[in-house]
Coordinates of C-alpha atoms in Angstrom, one line a residue:
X289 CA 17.9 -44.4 -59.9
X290 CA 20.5 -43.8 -56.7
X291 CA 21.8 -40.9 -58.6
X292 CA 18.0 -39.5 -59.9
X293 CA 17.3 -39.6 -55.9
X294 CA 20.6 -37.5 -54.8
X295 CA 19.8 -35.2 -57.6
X296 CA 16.3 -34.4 -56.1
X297 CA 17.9 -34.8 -52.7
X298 CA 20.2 -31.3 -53.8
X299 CA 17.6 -29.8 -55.6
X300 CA 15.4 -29.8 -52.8
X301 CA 18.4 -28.9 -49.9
X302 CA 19.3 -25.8 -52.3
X303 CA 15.5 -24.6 -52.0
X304 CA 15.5 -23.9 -47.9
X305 CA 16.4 -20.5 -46.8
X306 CA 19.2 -20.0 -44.9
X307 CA 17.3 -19.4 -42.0
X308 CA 15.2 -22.2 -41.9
X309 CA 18.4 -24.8 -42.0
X310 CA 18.5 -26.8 -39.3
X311 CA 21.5 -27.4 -37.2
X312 CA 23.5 -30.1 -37.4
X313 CA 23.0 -32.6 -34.5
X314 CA 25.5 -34.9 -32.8
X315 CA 24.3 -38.1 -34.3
X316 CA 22.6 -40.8 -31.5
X317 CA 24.0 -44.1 -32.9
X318 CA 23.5 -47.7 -31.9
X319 CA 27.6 -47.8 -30.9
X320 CA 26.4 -44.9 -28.3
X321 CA 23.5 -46.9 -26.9
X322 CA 25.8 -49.6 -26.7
X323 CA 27.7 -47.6 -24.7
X324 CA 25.2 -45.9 -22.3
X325 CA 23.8 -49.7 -22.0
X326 CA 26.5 -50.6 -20.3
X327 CA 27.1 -47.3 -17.7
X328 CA 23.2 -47.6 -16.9
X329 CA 23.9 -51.2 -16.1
X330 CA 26.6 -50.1 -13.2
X331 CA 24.0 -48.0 -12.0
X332 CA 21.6 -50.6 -12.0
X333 CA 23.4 -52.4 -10.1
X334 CA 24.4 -50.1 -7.5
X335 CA 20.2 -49.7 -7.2
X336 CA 19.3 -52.9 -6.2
X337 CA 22.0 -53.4 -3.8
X338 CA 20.3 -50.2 -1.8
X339 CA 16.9 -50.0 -2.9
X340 CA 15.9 -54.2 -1.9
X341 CA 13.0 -56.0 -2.8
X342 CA 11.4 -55.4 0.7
X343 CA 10.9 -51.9 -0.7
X344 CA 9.4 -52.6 -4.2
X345 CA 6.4 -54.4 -5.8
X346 CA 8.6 -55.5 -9.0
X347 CA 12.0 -55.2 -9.8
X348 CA 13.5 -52.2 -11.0
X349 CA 13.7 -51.7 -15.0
X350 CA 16.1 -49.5 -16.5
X351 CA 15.8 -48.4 -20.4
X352 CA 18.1 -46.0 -22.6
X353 CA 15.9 -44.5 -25.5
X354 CA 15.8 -46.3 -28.8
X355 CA 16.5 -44.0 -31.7
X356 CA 13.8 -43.2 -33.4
X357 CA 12.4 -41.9 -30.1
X358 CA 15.6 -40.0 -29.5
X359 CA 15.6 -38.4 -33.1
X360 CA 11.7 -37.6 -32.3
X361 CA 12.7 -35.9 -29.1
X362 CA 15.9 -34.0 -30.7
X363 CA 13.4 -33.0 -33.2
X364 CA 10.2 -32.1 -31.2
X365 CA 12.1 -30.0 -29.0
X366 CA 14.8 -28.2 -31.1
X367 CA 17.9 -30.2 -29.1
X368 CA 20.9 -30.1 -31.1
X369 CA 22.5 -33.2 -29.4
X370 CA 21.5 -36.5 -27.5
X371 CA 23.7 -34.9 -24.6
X372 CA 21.1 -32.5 -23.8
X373 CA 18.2 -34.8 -23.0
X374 CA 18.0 -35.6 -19.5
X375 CA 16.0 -38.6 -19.9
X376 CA 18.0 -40.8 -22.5
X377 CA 18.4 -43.1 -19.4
X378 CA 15.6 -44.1 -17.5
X379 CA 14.8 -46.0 -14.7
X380 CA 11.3 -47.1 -13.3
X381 CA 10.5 -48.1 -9.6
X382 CA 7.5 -49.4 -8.5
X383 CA 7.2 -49.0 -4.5
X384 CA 5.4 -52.1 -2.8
X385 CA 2.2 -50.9 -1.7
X386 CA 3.3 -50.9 2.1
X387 CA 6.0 -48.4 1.3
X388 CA 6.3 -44.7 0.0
X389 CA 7.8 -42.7 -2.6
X390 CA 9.7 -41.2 0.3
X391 CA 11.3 -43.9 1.7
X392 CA 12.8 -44.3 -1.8
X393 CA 13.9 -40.6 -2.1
X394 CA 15.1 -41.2 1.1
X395 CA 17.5 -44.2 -0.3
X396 CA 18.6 -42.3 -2.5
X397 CA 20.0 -38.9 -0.6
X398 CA 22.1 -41.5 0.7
X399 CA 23.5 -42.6 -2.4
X400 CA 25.0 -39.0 -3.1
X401 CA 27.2 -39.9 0.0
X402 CA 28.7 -43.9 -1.1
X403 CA 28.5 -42.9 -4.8
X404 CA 29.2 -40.4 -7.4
X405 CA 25.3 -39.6 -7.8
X406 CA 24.2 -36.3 -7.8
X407 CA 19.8 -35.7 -7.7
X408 CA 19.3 -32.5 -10.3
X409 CA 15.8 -32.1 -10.1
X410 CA 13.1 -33.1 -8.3
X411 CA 9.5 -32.9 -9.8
X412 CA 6.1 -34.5 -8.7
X413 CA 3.8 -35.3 -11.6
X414 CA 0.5 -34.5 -11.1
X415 CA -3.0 -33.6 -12.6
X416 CA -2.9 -29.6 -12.8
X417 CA -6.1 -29.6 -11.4
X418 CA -6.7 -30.8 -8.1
X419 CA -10.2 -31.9 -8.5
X420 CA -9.5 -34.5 -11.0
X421 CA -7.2 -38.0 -11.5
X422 CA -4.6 -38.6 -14.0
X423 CA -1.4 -39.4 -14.1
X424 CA 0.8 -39.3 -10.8
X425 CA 4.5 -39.9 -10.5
X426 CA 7.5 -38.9 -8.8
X427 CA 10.0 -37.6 -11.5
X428 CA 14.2 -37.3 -10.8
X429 CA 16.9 -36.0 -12.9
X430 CA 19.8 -37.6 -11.8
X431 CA 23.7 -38.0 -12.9
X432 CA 25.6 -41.3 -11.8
X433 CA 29.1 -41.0 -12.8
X434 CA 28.7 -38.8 -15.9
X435 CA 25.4 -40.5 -16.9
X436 CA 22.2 -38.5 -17.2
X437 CA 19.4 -40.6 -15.8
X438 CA 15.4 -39.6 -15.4
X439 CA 14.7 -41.9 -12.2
X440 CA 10.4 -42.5 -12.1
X441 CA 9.4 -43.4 -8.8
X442 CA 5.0 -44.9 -8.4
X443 CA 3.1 -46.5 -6.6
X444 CA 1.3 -49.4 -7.2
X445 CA -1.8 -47.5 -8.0
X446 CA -0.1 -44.8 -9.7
X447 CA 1.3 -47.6 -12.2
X448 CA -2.0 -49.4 -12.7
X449 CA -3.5 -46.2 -13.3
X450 CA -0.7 -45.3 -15.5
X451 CA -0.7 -48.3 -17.7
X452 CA -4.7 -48.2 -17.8
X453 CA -4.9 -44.4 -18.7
X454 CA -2.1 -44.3 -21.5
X455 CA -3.3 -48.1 -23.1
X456 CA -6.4 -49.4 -22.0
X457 CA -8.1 -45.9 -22.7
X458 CA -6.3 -45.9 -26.6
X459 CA -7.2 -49.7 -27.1
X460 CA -11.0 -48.8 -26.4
X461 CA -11.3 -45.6 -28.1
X462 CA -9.9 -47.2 -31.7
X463 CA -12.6 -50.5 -30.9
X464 CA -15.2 -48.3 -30.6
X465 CA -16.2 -48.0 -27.2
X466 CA -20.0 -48.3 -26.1
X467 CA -20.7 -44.3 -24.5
X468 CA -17.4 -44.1 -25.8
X469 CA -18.4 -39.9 -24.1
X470 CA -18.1 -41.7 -20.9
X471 CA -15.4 -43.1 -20.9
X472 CA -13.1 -40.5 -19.5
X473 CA -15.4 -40.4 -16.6
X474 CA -15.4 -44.3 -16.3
X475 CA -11.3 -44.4 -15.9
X476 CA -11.6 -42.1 -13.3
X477 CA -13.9 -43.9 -11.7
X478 CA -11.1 -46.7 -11.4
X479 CA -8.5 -44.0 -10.6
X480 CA -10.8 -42.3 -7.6
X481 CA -10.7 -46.1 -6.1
X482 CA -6.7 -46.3 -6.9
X483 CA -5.9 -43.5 -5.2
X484 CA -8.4 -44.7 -2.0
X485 CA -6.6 -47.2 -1.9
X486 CA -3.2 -45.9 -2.0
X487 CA -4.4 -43.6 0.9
X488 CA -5.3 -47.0 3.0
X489 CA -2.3 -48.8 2.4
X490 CA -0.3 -45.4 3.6
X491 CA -1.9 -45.4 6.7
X492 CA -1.8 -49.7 7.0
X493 CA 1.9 -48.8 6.4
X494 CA 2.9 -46.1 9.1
X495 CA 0.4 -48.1 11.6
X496 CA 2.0 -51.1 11.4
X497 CA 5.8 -50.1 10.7
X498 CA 8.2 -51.1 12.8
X499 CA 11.6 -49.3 13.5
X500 CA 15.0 -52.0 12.6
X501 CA 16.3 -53.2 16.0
X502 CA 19.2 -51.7 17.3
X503 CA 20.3 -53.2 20.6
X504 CA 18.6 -56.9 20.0
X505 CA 16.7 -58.7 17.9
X506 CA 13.7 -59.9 19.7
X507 CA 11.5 -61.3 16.7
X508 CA 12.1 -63.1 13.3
X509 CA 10.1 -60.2 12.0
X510 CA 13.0 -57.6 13.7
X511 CA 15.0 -60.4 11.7
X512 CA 13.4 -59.8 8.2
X513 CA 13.6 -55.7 9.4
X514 CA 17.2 -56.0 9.5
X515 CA 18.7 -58.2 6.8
X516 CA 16.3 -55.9 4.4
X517 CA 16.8 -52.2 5.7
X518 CA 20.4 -52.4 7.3
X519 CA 21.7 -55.6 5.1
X520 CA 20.4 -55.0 2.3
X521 CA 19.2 -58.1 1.7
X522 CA 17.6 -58.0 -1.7
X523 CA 16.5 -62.1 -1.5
X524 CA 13.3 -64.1 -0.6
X525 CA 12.1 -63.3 2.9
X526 CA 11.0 -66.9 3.5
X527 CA 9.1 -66.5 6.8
X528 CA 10.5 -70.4 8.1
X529 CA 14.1 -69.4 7.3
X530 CA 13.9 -66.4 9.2
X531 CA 11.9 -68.1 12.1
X532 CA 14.7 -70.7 12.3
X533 CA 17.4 -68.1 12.1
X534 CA 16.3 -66.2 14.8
X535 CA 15.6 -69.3 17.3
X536 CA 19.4 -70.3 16.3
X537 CA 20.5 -66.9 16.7
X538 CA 19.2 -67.1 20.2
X539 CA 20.7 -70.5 20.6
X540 CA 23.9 -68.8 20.2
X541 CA 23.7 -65.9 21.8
X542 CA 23.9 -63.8 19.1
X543 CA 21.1 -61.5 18.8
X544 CA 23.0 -57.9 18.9
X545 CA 22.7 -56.2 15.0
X546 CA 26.2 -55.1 15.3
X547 CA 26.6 -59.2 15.7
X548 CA 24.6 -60.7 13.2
X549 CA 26.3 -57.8 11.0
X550 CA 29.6 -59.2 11.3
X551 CA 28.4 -62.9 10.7
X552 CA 26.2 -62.1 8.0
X553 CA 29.4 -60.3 6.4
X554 CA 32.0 -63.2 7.4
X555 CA 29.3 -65.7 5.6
X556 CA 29.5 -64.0 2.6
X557 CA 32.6 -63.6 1.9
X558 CA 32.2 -68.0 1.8
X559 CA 29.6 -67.9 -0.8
X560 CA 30.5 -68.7 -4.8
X561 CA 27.5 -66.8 -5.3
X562 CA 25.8 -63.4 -4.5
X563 CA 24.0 -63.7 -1.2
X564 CA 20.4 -63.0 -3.5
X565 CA 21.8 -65.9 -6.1
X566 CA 22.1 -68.4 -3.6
X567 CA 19.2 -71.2 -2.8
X568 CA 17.9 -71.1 1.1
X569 CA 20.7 -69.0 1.9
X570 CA 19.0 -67.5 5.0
X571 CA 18.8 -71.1 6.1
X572 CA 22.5 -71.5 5.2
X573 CA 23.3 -69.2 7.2
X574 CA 21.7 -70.6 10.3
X575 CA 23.4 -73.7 10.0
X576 CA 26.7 -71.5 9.8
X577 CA 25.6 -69.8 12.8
X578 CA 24.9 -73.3 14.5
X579 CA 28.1 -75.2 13.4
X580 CA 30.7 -72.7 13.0
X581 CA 33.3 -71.7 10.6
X582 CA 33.5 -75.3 9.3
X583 CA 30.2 -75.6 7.7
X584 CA 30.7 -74.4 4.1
X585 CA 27.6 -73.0 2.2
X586 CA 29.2 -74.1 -1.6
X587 CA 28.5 -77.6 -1.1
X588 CA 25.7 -80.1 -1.2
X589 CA 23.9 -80.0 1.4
X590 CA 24.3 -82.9 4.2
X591 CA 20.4 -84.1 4.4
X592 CA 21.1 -85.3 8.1
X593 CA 22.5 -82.3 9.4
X594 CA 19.6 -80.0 7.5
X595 CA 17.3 -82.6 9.2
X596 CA 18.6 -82.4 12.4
X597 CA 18.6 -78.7 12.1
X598 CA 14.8 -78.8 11.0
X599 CA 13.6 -81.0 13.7
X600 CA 15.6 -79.4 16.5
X601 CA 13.2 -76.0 15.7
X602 CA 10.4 -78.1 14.6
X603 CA 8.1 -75.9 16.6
X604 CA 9.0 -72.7 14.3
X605 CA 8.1 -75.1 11.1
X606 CA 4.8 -75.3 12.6
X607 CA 4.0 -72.0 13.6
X608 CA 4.7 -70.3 10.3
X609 CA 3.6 -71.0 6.7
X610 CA 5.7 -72.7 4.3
X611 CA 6.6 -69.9 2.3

């Protein structure tokens, strides 16, 4: 039977002309994956220590194509080897809806200067016609370190509209939508609100922005602004730690940045764990501001001296919601 098969196999190979034989093509193989896996993972890395959660609505994802969609691509667009796609790495980033595509961009110029990253290409995705909704993206072609990467960049909106274009829109057409005519026009409907609503969040956002603090930190807000845009704090921005940090940090007379910067850095270097990885470690590291250089983050921590703590700013606890 095997043999029968290679038989036909020849029999048809022998039958193509000569100039309809395709090329051979580097082979994309699950040991390569494997491989790119593990390089896309650095880069990951290097991601969400710059771009922190204070800048996006979930966390990043990062893909590398599987490869039957690789062999599709190599295929569909006469590409002779994996190398030559520039998406065979991909990472998505949803920007929180109070932030913008630029401040993102703007992240990551910056990496091209710590890193060995280098932006290719630039694109924004758009509907060709102005008039009308569709998909909307920020597209970049990127190399970190060897590694091709396709870096997408959207909104909120732009996702939601994205997800509900491409599957919602499929899902009803196959069920057998009622005026299924309409329903092109019904979607953008919904996207006409999206993108309303991305305008209002834009303007929310650059009315209501603050710049970080660079002489003193006069607010646990300013607090937040700085462990997130200049410490790159990726954690929970739990409104009573901060609100205790900063009435300790006053306590202490340390409210310069350059200050707290040098504290926040001497305090990590005690943990076990990654600042982000760490339980209450903005609390932590107001008790390490209150005690000193004896208090060690690693162990259990002493209930008395986290109450005393609490009740000495009891006012802050009850000024701010528990979150």
């Amino acid at each position: 039977m095997i043999n029968s098969f290679i038989s036909t196999t020849k029999k048809v190979t022998t039958s193509i002309p000569t100039n309809d034989i395709i090329p051979i093509r580097e082979e994309y193989t699950e040991e390569i994956r494997s491989m790119l896996q593990k390089n896309l993972n650095n880069f990951l890395e290097v991601l969400k220590k710059e771009v922190t959660i204070f800048y996006l609505y979930k966390g990043i994802e990062a893909r590398v194509k599987e490869i039957e969609s690789m062999n599709r691509k190599l295929v569909t667009k006469n590409k002779y080897s994996w190398k030559e796609v520039s998406d065979y790495c991909g990472v998505q980033i949803i920007v929180h809806p109070f932030k913008t595509t630029k401040e993102i961009i703007h992240i990551l110029n910056q990496l091209t200067t710590k890193h060995n990253f280098k932006i290719v290409k630039e694109e924004n995705i758009f509907p060709k016609d102005s008039t009308s909704f569709g998909y909307r993206a920020t597209h970049i072609d990127s190399v970190f370190n060897g590694l091709k990467v396709e870096i997408q960049i959207r909104t909120i909106f732009e996702d939601i509209w994205g997800q509900l274009s491409h599957q919602q829109y499929e899902i009803a057409r196959l069920n057998g939508y009622d005026k299924a005519h309409n329903l092109p026009r019904d979607i953008s409907q919904i996207s006409s609100l999206l993108e309303i609503s991305e305008v209002l969040s834009g303007l929310l956002a650059s009315n209501h922005s603050q710049p970080i603090p660079t002489t003193k930190v006069e607010s646990s807000n300013q607090m937040k602004l700085l462990f997130a845009k200049k410490f790159k704090y990726g954690g929970h921005m739990t409104n009573w730690e901060f609100g205790i940090l900063f009435e300790v940090s006053k306590l202490a007379g340390i409210n310069s940045p350059h200050e707290l910067e040098k504290k926040w850095i001497e305090f990590s270097k005690k943990l076990n764990n990654p600042p982000e990885s760490t339980p209450n470690v903005i609390f932590k590291f107001a008790q390490y501001l209150f005690i000193g250089d004896t208090f060690n983050p690693n162990i259990i921590t002493d209930s008395k001296v986290s109450y005393e703590l609490l009740h000495k700013f009891k006012n802050v606890l009850s000024n701010v919601p528990l979150i």
